[in-house]
């Protein structure tokens, strides 16, 4: 296989692995995550390697293996940081924060949320902000800071409403043309 073909196959293996997790086909999900990782290591591609670890993260989350999911999420973040892909880096911080909150690792969750906010600002994505404010809301609630939990919930709602409005306007514009 050519490197370009291997990249595509690695990313397809990731996508299929995540789909298999969603459909409760864990054995297939794990096998495809391993295939994506094998291809990524063979072609030495950090992006594919990051997404292979993301697939493992999803697999371990579905299998209710929190320690393994946290380790895979950390590897996902480590490799995606090497790529400079800011949107994807923010997604990795979101995934890490989500797992840290599940494990009640509040300082780690807070750090991942704040780092994610830095990348969300660079990407200027409603979706990223929405996800981060949802995590902030949960972080503050777990911390007992209900005032900031409420404020974060309001910001989440604003971004959620803005995103819905943007989608609606795009649909209306498409219908008009």
Short mmCIF file of N, CA and C in Angstrom, two decimals:
data_model
loop_
_atom_site.label_atom_id
_atom_site.label_comp_id
_atom_site.label_asym_id
_atom_site.label_seq_id
_atom_site.Cartn_x
_atom_site.Cartn_y
_atom_site.Cartn_z
N UNK A 1 0.82 -1.19 0.00
CA UNK A 1 0.00 0.00 0.00
C UNK A 1 0.87 1.25 0.00
N UNK A 2 0.37 2.25 -0.66
CA UNK A 2 1.04 3.54 -0.62
C UNK A 2 0.69 4.23 0.67
N UNK A 3 1.55 5.16 1.10
CA UNK A 3 1.32 5.87 2.37
C UNK A 3 -0.03 6.58 2.37
N UNK A 4 -0.39 7.21 1.25
CA UNK A 4 -1.67 7.92 1.17
C UNK A 4 -2.83 6.95 1.36
N UNK A 5 -2.74 5.76 0.72
CA UNK A 5 -3.77 4.74 0.88
C UNK A 5 -3.82 4.26 2.32
N UNK A 6 -2.66 4.08 2.94
CA UNK A 6 -2.60 3.61 4.33
C UNK A 6 -3.25 4.62 5.26
N UNK A 7 -3.02 5.90 5.02
CA UNK A 7 -3.66 6.94 5.83
C UNK A 7 -5.17 6.78 5.76
N UNK A 8 -5.70 6.67 4.56
CA UNK A 8 -7.15 6.53 4.38
C UNK A 8 -7.66 5.27 5.06
N UNK A 9 -6.96 4.17 4.91
CA UNK A 9 -7.39 2.91 5.52
C UNK A 9 -7.35 3.03 7.04
N UNK A 10 -6.33 3.69 7.57
CA UNK A 10 -6.24 3.89 9.02
C UNK A 10 -7.41 4.70 9.54
N UNK A 11 -7.76 5.76 8.84
CA UNK A 11 -8.88 6.60 9.28
C UNK A 11 -10.22 5.87 9.11
N UNK A 12 -10.34 5.07 8.06
CA UNK A 12 -11.57 4.28 7.88
C UNK A 12 -11.68 3.25 9.01
N UNK A 13 -10.56 2.63 9.37
CA UNK A 13 -10.57 1.66 10.47
C UNK A 13 -11.03 2.34 11.76
N UNK A 14 -10.57 3.59 11.99
CA UNK A 14 -11.03 4.34 13.17
C UNK A 14 -12.53 4.55 13.11
N UNK A 15 -13.01 5.06 11.98
CA UNK A 15 -14.44 5.37 11.85
C UNK A 15 -15.30 4.12 12.04
N UNK A 16 -14.88 3.01 11.45
CA UNK A 16 -15.63 1.77 11.61
C UNK A 16 -15.58 1.26 13.04
N UNK A 17 -14.44 1.43 13.68
CA UNK A 17 -14.32 1.00 15.08
C UNK A 17 -15.32 1.76 15.95
N UNK A 18 -15.40 3.06 15.77
CA UNK A 18 -16.33 3.87 16.54
C UNK A 18 -17.77 3.47 16.22
N UNK A 19 -18.05 3.19 14.95
CA UNK A 19 -19.40 2.74 14.57
C UNK A 19 -19.72 1.40 15.23
N UNK A 20 -18.75 0.50 15.27
CA UNK A 20 -18.99 -0.79 15.92
C UNK A 20 -19.23 -0.63 17.42
N UNK A 21 -18.54 0.31 18.04
CA UNK A 21 -18.80 0.58 19.46
C UNK A 21 -20.24 1.03 19.63
N UNK A 22 -20.68 1.94 18.77
CA UNK A 22 -22.06 2.46 18.84
C UNK A 22 -23.08 1.35 18.67
N UNK A 23 -22.72 0.33 17.89
CA UNK A 23 -23.64 -0.77 17.63
C UNK A 23 -23.36 -1.99 18.51
N UNK A 24 -22.61 -1.76 19.58
CA UNK A 24 -22.34 -2.80 20.58
C UNK A 24 -21.65 -4.03 20.00
N UNK A 25 -20.74 -3.79 19.07
CA UNK A 25 -19.95 -4.87 18.46
C UNK A 25 -18.50 -4.68 18.90
N UNK A 26 -18.25 -4.85 20.19
CA UNK A 26 -16.97 -4.50 20.80
C UNK A 26 -15.78 -5.27 20.22
N UNK A 27 -15.94 -6.56 19.92
CA UNK A 27 -14.81 -7.32 19.39
C UNK A 27 -14.33 -6.74 18.07
N UNK A 28 -15.27 -6.42 17.20
CA UNK A 28 -14.92 -5.81 15.92
C UNK A 28 -14.33 -4.42 16.12
N UNK A 29 -14.87 -3.68 17.07
CA UNK A 29 -14.37 -2.33 17.36
C UNK A 29 -12.91 -2.39 17.80
N UNK A 30 -12.62 -3.30 18.71
CA UNK A 30 -11.25 -3.42 19.21
C UNK A 30 -10.29 -3.85 18.10
N UNK A 31 -10.72 -4.80 17.26
CA UNK A 31 -9.87 -5.27 16.16
C UNK A 31 -9.57 -4.15 15.17
N UNK A 32 -10.56 -3.32 14.86
CA UNK A 32 -10.34 -2.22 13.92
C UNK A 32 -9.50 -1.11 14.54
N UNK A 33 -9.67 -0.86 15.82
CA UNK A 33 -8.80 0.12 16.50
C UNK A 33 -7.36 -0.36 16.45
N UNK A 34 -7.15 -1.64 16.67
CA UNK A 34 -5.80 -2.21 16.59
C UNK A 34 -5.24 -2.10 15.17
N UNK A 35 -6.10 -2.32 14.17
CA UNK A 35 -5.67 -2.19 12.77
C UNK A 35 -5.27 -0.75 12.46
N UNK A 36 -6.06 0.20 12.91
CA UNK A 36 -5.74 1.61 12.69
C UNK A 36 -4.41 1.96 13.35
N UNK A 37 -4.19 1.46 14.56
CA UNK A 37 -2.94 1.73 15.26
C UNK A 37 -1.76 1.09 14.54
N UNK A 38 -1.93 -0.12 14.07
CA UNK A 38 -0.87 -0.82 13.33
C UNK A 38 -0.48 -0.05 12.07
N UNK A 39 -1.48 0.41 11.32
CA UNK A 39 -1.21 1.19 10.10
C UNK A 39 -0.51 2.49 10.45
N UNK A 40 -1.00 3.17 11.48
CA UNK A 40 -0.41 4.45 11.89
C UNK A 40 1.05 4.29 12.28
N UNK A 41 1.36 3.23 12.99
CA UNK A 41 2.74 2.99 13.41
C UNK A 41 3.61 2.65 12.21
N UNK A 42 3.05 1.91 11.24
CA UNK A 42 3.81 1.54 10.05
C UNK A 42 4.15 2.76 9.20
N UNK A 43 3.22 3.68 9.07
CA UNK A 43 3.48 4.86 8.23
C UNK A 43 3.98 6.05 9.05
N UNK A 44 4.05 5.86 10.36
CA UNK A 44 4.53 6.91 11.28
C UNK A 44 3.75 8.22 11.11
N UNK A 45 2.42 8.08 11.21
CA UNK A 45 1.56 9.24 11.04
C UNK A 45 0.88 9.55 12.38
N UNK A 46 1.20 10.72 12.95
CA UNK A 46 0.67 11.10 14.26
C UNK A 46 -0.84 11.27 14.26
N UNK A 47 -1.38 11.79 13.16
CA UNK A 47 -2.83 12.02 13.09
C UNK A 47 -3.58 10.69 13.15
N UNK A 48 -3.17 9.73 12.33
CA UNK A 48 -3.83 8.43 12.33
C UNK A 48 -3.61 7.73 13.67
N UNK A 49 -2.41 7.87 14.22
CA UNK A 49 -2.14 7.25 15.52
C UNK A 49 -3.05 7.86 16.59
N UNK A 50 -3.23 9.16 16.57
CA UNK A 50 -4.11 9.81 17.53
C UNK A 50 -5.52 9.24 17.42
N UNK A 51 -6.01 9.13 16.19
CA UNK A 51 -7.37 8.64 16.01
C UNK A 51 -7.50 7.14 16.30
N UNK A 52 -6.44 6.39 16.16
CA UNK A 52 -6.46 4.99 16.59
C UNK A 52 -6.64 4.93 18.10
N UNK A 53 -5.91 5.78 18.82
CA UNK A 53 -6.08 5.81 20.28
C UNK A 53 -7.45 6.34 20.67
N UNK A 54 -8.00 7.25 19.87
CA UNK A 54 -9.37 7.71 20.13
C UNK A 54 -10.34 6.54 19.99
N UNK A 55 -10.14 5.70 18.97
CA UNK A 55 -11.00 4.52 18.80
C UNK A 55 -10.88 3.59 20.01
N UNK A 56 -9.64 3.39 20.50
CA UNK A 56 -9.47 2.58 21.70
C UNK A 56 -10.16 3.23 22.90
N UNK A 57 -10.09 4.55 22.98
CA UNK A 57 -10.77 5.26 24.07
C UNK A 57 -12.26 4.96 24.06
N UNK A 58 -12.87 5.06 22.90
CA UNK A 58 -14.31 4.79 22.77
C UNK A 58 -14.61 3.33 23.12
N UNK A 59 -13.75 2.44 22.67
CA UNK A 59 -13.93 1.01 22.98
C UNK A 59 -13.90 0.79 24.49
N UNK A 60 -12.88 1.35 25.16
CA UNK A 60 -12.75 1.15 26.60
C UNK A 60 -13.87 1.82 27.38
N UNK A 61 -14.34 2.96 26.90
CA UNK A 61 -15.49 3.60 27.55
C UNK A 61 -16.72 2.70 27.47
N UNK A 62 -16.96 2.14 26.29
CA UNK A 62 -18.12 1.26 26.11
C UNK A 62 -17.99 -0.01 26.95
N UNK A 63 -16.74 -0.47 27.13
CA UNK A 63 -16.49 -1.68 27.92
C UNK A 63 -16.44 -1.37 29.42
N UNK A 64 -16.67 -0.11 29.77
CA UNK A 64 -16.65 0.33 31.17
C UNK A 64 -15.30 0.03 31.84
N UNK A 65 -14.24 0.41 31.14
CA UNK A 65 -12.89 0.25 31.66
C UNK A 65 -12.27 1.66 31.77
N UNK A 66 -12.56 2.35 32.88
CA UNK A 66 -12.17 3.76 32.99
C UNK A 66 -10.66 4.00 32.96
N UNK A 67 -9.88 3.15 33.60
CA UNK A 67 -8.43 3.38 33.61
C UNK A 67 -7.85 3.26 32.21
N UNK A 68 -8.29 2.24 31.48
CA UNK A 68 -7.81 2.05 30.12
C UNK A 68 -8.28 3.18 29.20
N UNK A 69 -9.52 3.62 29.40
CA UNK A 69 -10.02 4.72 28.57
C UNK A 69 -9.23 5.99 28.84
N UNK A 70 -8.86 6.23 30.09
CA UNK A 70 -8.07 7.42 30.42
C UNK A 70 -6.68 7.33 29.79
N UNK A 71 -6.07 6.15 29.82
CA UNK A 71 -4.74 5.98 29.22
C UNK A 71 -4.80 6.19 27.71
N UNK A 72 -5.81 5.62 27.07
CA UNK A 72 -5.96 5.80 25.62
C UNK A 72 -6.24 7.26 25.27
N UNK A 73 -7.07 7.92 26.08
CA UNK A 73 -7.37 9.33 25.83
C UNK A 73 -6.12 10.19 25.96
N UNK A 74 -5.27 9.85 26.92
CA UNK A 74 -4.01 10.60 27.09
C UNK A 74 -3.10 10.39 25.87
N UNK A 75 -3.06 9.17 25.36
CA UNK A 75 -2.26 8.90 24.15
C UNK A 75 -2.85 9.63 22.95
N UNK A 76 -4.18 9.63 22.84
CA UNK A 76 -4.87 10.36 21.78
C UNK A 76 -4.45 11.83 21.81
N UNK A 77 -4.49 12.43 22.98
CA UNK A 77 -4.10 13.83 23.13
C UNK A 77 -2.63 14.04 22.78
N UNK A 78 -1.78 13.17 23.26
CA UNK A 78 -0.35 13.28 23.02
C UNK A 78 -0.02 13.29 21.53
N UNK A 79 -0.64 12.39 20.79
CA UNK A 79 -0.34 12.32 19.36
C UNK A 79 -1.00 13.44 18.58
N UNK A 80 -2.21 13.82 18.94
CA UNK A 80 -2.89 14.88 18.17
C UNK A 80 -2.21 16.23 18.41
N UNK A 81 -1.61 16.42 19.59
CA UNK A 81 -0.87 17.66 19.84
C UNK A 81 0.30 17.82 18.86
N UNK A 82 0.88 16.72 18.44
CA UNK A 82 2.01 16.78 17.51
C UNK A 82 1.60 17.25 16.12
N UNK A 83 0.31 17.16 15.81
CA UNK A 83 -0.15 17.49 14.46
C UNK A 83 -0.42 18.98 14.27
N UNK A 84 -0.72 19.68 15.36
CA UNK A 84 -1.07 21.09 15.25
C UNK A 84 -2.49 21.33 14.74
N UNK A 85 -3.28 20.27 14.60
CA UNK A 85 -4.67 20.38 14.12
C UNK A 85 -5.53 20.89 15.27
N UNK A 86 -5.73 22.21 15.32
CA UNK A 86 -6.32 22.85 16.50
C UNK A 86 -7.73 22.35 16.84
N UNK A 87 -8.57 22.17 15.87
CA UNK A 87 -9.92 21.68 16.13
C UNK A 87 -9.86 20.29 16.76
N UNK A 88 -9.05 19.42 16.18
CA UNK A 88 -8.90 18.05 16.69
C UNK A 88 -8.24 18.03 18.06
N UNK A 89 -7.32 18.94 18.29
CA UNK A 89 -6.68 19.05 19.61
C UNK A 89 -7.73 19.41 20.65
N UNK A 90 -8.60 20.35 20.31
CA UNK A 90 -9.66 20.72 21.23
C UNK A 90 -10.57 19.53 21.52
N UNK A 91 -10.92 18.75 20.49
CA UNK A 91 -11.74 17.56 20.70
C UNK A 91 -11.06 16.58 21.66
N UNK A 92 -9.74 16.46 21.55
CA UNK A 92 -9.00 15.56 22.44
C UNK A 92 -9.04 16.07 23.88
N UNK A 93 -8.90 17.38 24.07
CA UNK A 93 -9.02 17.94 25.42
C UNK A 93 -10.43 17.71 25.97
N UNK A 94 -11.44 17.84 25.12
CA UNK A 94 -12.82 17.59 25.54
C UNK A 94 -12.98 16.14 25.99
N UNK A 95 -12.46 15.21 25.21
CA UNK A 95 -12.56 13.78 25.56
C UNK A 95 -11.84 13.51 26.88
N UNK A 96 -10.64 14.07 27.05
CA UNK A 96 -9.89 13.86 28.29
C UNK A 96 -10.63 14.46 29.48
N UNK A 97 -11.18 15.65 29.33
CA UNK A 97 -11.92 16.29 30.43
C UNK A 97 -13.14 15.46 30.81
N UNK A 98 -13.83 14.95 29.81
CA UNK A 98 -15.01 14.14 30.06
C UNK A 98 -14.67 12.90 30.88
N UNK A 99 -13.60 12.24 30.53
CA UNK A 99 -13.17 11.05 31.26
C UNK A 99 -12.70 11.42 32.66
N UNK A 100 -11.95 12.52 32.77
CA UNK A 100 -11.49 12.96 34.09
C UNK A 100 -12.68 13.27 35.00
N UNK A 101 -13.73 13.85 34.45
CA UNK A 101 -14.93 14.12 35.26
C UNK A 101 -15.59 12.83 35.71
N UNK A 102 -15.64 11.84 34.82
CA UNK A 102 -16.22 10.54 35.19
C UNK A 102 -15.41 9.90 36.31
N UNK A 103 -14.10 10.09 36.26
CA UNK A 103 -13.22 9.52 37.28
C UNK A 103 -13.08 10.42 38.50
N UNK A 104 -13.78 11.57 38.46
CA UNK A 104 -13.76 12.57 39.53
C UNK A 104 -12.33 13.09 39.78
N UNK A 105 -11.58 13.20 38.73
CA UNK A 105 -10.24 13.79 38.78
C UNK A 105 -10.39 15.26 38.41
N UNK A 106 -10.89 16.02 39.37
CA UNK A 106 -11.30 17.40 39.09
C UNK A 106 -10.16 18.32 38.66
N UNK A 107 -8.99 18.27 39.29
CA UNK A 107 -7.91 19.16 38.80
C UNK A 107 -7.52 18.86 37.35
N UNK A 108 -7.46 17.57 36.99
CA UNK A 108 -7.13 17.20 35.61
C UNK A 108 -8.23 17.64 34.66
N UNK A 109 -9.48 17.46 35.08
CA UNK A 109 -10.61 17.88 34.25
C UNK A 109 -10.56 19.39 34.01
N UNK A 110 -10.32 20.14 35.07
CA UNK A 110 -10.27 21.61 34.94
C UNK A 110 -9.16 22.02 33.99
N UNK A 111 -8.00 21.41 34.12
CA UNK A 111 -6.88 21.73 33.24
C UNK A 111 -7.22 21.42 31.78
N UNK A 112 -7.83 20.26 31.53
CA UNK A 112 -8.18 19.88 30.16
C UNK A 112 -9.24 20.83 29.59
N UNK A 113 -10.19 21.23 30.42
CA UNK A 113 -11.22 22.17 29.96
C UNK A 113 -10.59 23.51 29.59
N UNK A 114 -9.73 24.01 30.44
CA UNK A 114 -9.10 25.31 30.17
C UNK A 114 -8.21 25.26 28.93
N UNK A 115 -7.46 24.17 28.77
CA UNK A 115 -6.63 24.03 27.55
C UNK A 115 -7.53 23.91 26.32
N UNK A 116 -8.63 23.18 26.48
CA UNK A 116 -9.59 23.07 25.38
C UNK A 116 -10.16 24.42 24.99
N UNK A 117 -10.42 25.27 25.99
CA UNK A 117 -10.94 26.61 25.70
C UNK A 117 -9.96 27.41 24.85
N UNK A 118 -8.67 27.26 25.12
CA UNK A 118 -7.66 27.96 24.32
C UNK A 118 -7.77 27.57 22.85
N UNK A 119 -7.93 26.27 22.60
CA UNK A 119 -8.02 25.80 21.22
C UNK A 119 -9.38 26.12 20.60
N UNK A 120 -10.41 26.14 21.40
CA UNK A 120 -11.74 26.51 20.89
C UNK A 120 -11.72 27.96 20.41
N UNK A 121 -11.02 28.82 21.14
CA UNK A 121 -10.93 30.23 20.73
C UNK A 121 -10.22 30.35 19.39
N UNK A 122 -9.20 29.55 19.18
CA UNK A 122 -8.47 29.59 17.90
C UNK A 122 -9.35 29.07 16.76
N UNK A 123 -10.16 28.06 17.05
CA UNK A 123 -11.01 27.45 16.02
C UNK A 123 -12.31 28.20 15.84
N UNK A 124 -12.72 28.95 16.87
CA UNK A 124 -13.96 29.73 16.84
C UNK A 124 -15.16 28.87 16.40
N UNK A 125 -15.35 27.75 17.10
CA UNK A 125 -16.41 26.82 16.75
C UNK A 125 -17.49 26.80 17.83
N UNK A 126 -18.74 27.05 17.42
CA UNK A 126 -19.85 26.97 18.36
C UNK A 126 -19.91 25.60 19.02
N UNK A 127 -19.71 24.55 18.23
CA UNK A 127 -19.80 23.19 18.73
C UNK A 127 -18.77 22.93 19.83
N UNK A 128 -17.55 23.39 19.62
CA UNK A 128 -16.51 23.19 20.63
C UNK A 128 -16.85 23.96 21.91
N UNK A 129 -17.27 25.21 21.76
CA UNK A 129 -17.64 26.00 22.93
C UNK A 129 -18.80 25.34 23.68
N UNK A 130 -19.79 24.88 22.94
CA UNK A 130 -20.95 24.24 23.55
C UNK A 130 -20.51 23.04 24.40
N UNK A 131 -19.67 22.19 23.82
CA UNK A 131 -19.19 21.01 24.55
C UNK A 131 -18.36 21.39 25.77
N UNK A 132 -17.54 22.40 25.63
CA UNK A 132 -16.70 22.82 26.75
C UNK A 132 -17.53 23.44 27.88
N UNK A 133 -18.54 24.23 27.53
CA UNK A 133 -19.37 24.81 28.59
C UNK A 133 -20.21 23.74 29.28
N UNK A 134 -20.60 22.70 28.56
CA UNK A 134 -21.29 21.58 29.21
C UNK A 134 -20.36 20.91 30.22
N UNK A 135 -19.08 20.76 29.84
CA UNK A 135 -18.11 20.17 30.76
C UNK A 135 -17.82 21.09 31.94
N UNK A 136 -17.74 22.40 31.65
CA UNK A 136 -17.52 23.36 32.74
C UNK A 136 -18.66 23.30 33.74
N UNK A 137 -19.88 23.22 33.24
CA UNK A 137 -21.06 23.13 34.10
C UNK A 137 -20.92 21.92 35.02
N UNK A 138 -20.55 20.78 34.45
CA UNK A 138 -20.40 19.56 35.25
C UNK A 138 -19.24 19.67 36.24
N UNK A 139 -18.14 20.26 35.77
CA UNK A 139 -16.98 20.44 36.64
C UNK A 139 -17.35 21.29 37.86
N UNK A 140 -17.98 22.43 37.61
CA UNK A 140 -18.35 23.32 38.72
C UNK A 140 -19.37 22.66 39.65
N UNK A 141 -20.30 21.91 39.09
CA UNK A 141 -21.28 21.21 39.94
C UNK A 141 -20.59 20.19 40.83
N UNK A 142 -19.66 19.43 40.25
CA UNK A 142 -18.93 18.44 41.05
C UNK A 142 -18.05 19.11 42.11
N UNK A 143 -17.58 20.32 41.79
CA UNK A 143 -16.73 21.06 42.72
C UNK A 143 -17.54 21.76 43.81
N UNK A 144 -18.86 21.78 43.66
CA UNK A 144 -19.71 22.47 44.62
C UNK A 144 -19.84 23.95 44.38
N UNK A 145 -19.35 24.42 43.23
CA UNK A 145 -19.45 25.84 42.87
C UNK A 145 -20.68 26.02 41.98
N UNK A 146 -21.84 26.11 42.62
CA UNK A 146 -23.10 26.10 41.89
C UNK A 146 -23.35 27.39 41.12
N UNK A 147 -22.77 28.50 41.59
CA UNK A 147 -22.92 29.76 40.86
C UNK A 147 -22.27 29.64 39.48
N UNK A 148 -21.02 29.17 39.45
CA UNK A 148 -20.34 29.03 38.16
C UNK A 148 -20.94 27.90 37.33
N UNK A 149 -21.48 26.88 38.00
CA UNK A 149 -22.18 25.81 37.26
C UNK A 149 -23.37 26.41 36.52
N UNK A 150 -24.11 27.27 37.20
CA UNK A 150 -25.28 27.93 36.59
C UNK A 150 -24.85 28.85 35.45
N UNK A 151 -23.79 29.63 35.67
CA UNK A 151 -23.31 30.53 34.61
C UNK A 151 -22.83 29.74 33.39
N UNK A 152 -22.15 28.62 33.64
CA UNK A 152 -21.69 27.77 32.54
C UNK A 152 -22.87 27.15 31.80
N UNK A 153 -23.90 26.79 32.55
CA UNK A 153 -25.11 26.23 31.92
C UNK A 153 -25.76 27.27 31.02
N UNK A 154 -25.76 28.53 31.45
CA UNK A 154 -26.33 29.59 30.62
C UNK A 154 -25.51 29.78 29.34
N UNK A 155 -24.18 29.75 29.47
CA UNK A 155 -23.33 29.89 28.28
C UNK A 155 -23.51 28.70 27.35
N UNK A 156 -23.61 27.52 27.92
CA UNK A 156 -23.89 26.33 27.11
C UNK A 156 -25.16 26.55 26.30
N UNK A 157 -26.20 27.01 26.96
CA UNK A 157 -27.49 27.21 26.29
C UNK A 157 -27.39 28.26 25.19
N UNK A 158 -26.62 29.33 25.44
CA UNK A 158 -26.44 30.36 24.42
C UNK A 158 -25.77 29.79 23.17
N UNK A 159 -24.70 29.00 23.39
CA UNK A 159 -24.01 28.40 22.24
C UNK A 159 -24.89 27.37 21.55
N UNK A 160 -25.64 26.63 22.32
CA UNK A 160 -26.55 25.64 21.76
C UNK A 160 -27.61 26.33 20.90
N UNK A 161 -28.20 27.41 21.43
CA UNK A 161 -29.21 28.16 20.67
C UNK A 161 -28.60 28.79 19.42
N UNK A 162 -27.39 29.35 19.54
CA UNK A 162 -26.72 29.97 18.39
C UNK A 162 -26.44 28.94 17.31
N UNK A 163 -26.03 27.76 17.73
CA UNK A 163 -25.75 26.70 16.77
C UNK A 163 -27.01 26.28 16.03
N UNK A 164 -28.11 26.13 16.77
CA UNK A 164 -29.38 25.77 16.15
C UNK A 164 -29.85 26.85 15.19
N UNK A 165 -29.68 28.11 15.59
CA UNK A 165 -30.08 29.23 14.73
C UNK A 165 -29.25 29.24 13.45
N UNK A 166 -27.95 28.99 13.59
CA UNK A 166 -27.06 28.97 12.44
C UNK A 166 -27.46 27.84 11.47
N UNK A 167 -27.77 26.67 12.00
CA UNK A 167 -28.19 25.55 11.16
C UNK A 167 -29.51 25.87 10.46
N UNK A 168 -30.44 26.47 11.20
CA UNK A 168 -31.73 26.83 10.62
C UNK A 168 -31.54 27.84 9.48
N UNK A 169 -30.71 28.85 9.71
CA UNK A 169 -30.47 29.86 8.67
C UNK A 169 -29.80 29.24 7.45
N UNK A 170 -28.86 28.32 7.66
CA UNK A 170 -28.21 27.64 6.53
C UNK A 170 -29.24 26.85 5.73
N UNK A 171 -30.14 26.17 6.43
CA UNK A 171 -31.18 25.40 5.75
C UNK A 171 -32.09 26.31 4.96
N UNK A 172 -32.49 27.45 5.56
CA UNK A 172 -33.34 28.40 4.84
C UNK A 172 -32.64 28.96 3.62
N UNK A 173 -31.35 29.27 3.75
CA UNK A 173 -30.58 29.77 2.61
C UNK A 173 -30.50 28.75 1.51
N UNK A 174 -30.32 27.48 1.86
CA UNK A 174 -30.27 26.41 0.85
C UNK A 174 -31.62 26.28 0.13
N UNK A 175 -32.69 26.41 0.88
CA UNK A 175 -34.02 26.29 0.27
C UNK A 175 -34.32 27.45 -0.67
N UNK A 176 -33.77 28.60 -0.39
CA UNK A 176 -34.01 29.78 -1.22
C UNK A 176 -33.23 29.71 -2.54
N UNK A 177 -32.14 28.96 -2.56
CA UNK A 177 -31.33 28.91 -3.79
C UNK A 177 -31.70 27.77 -4.69
#
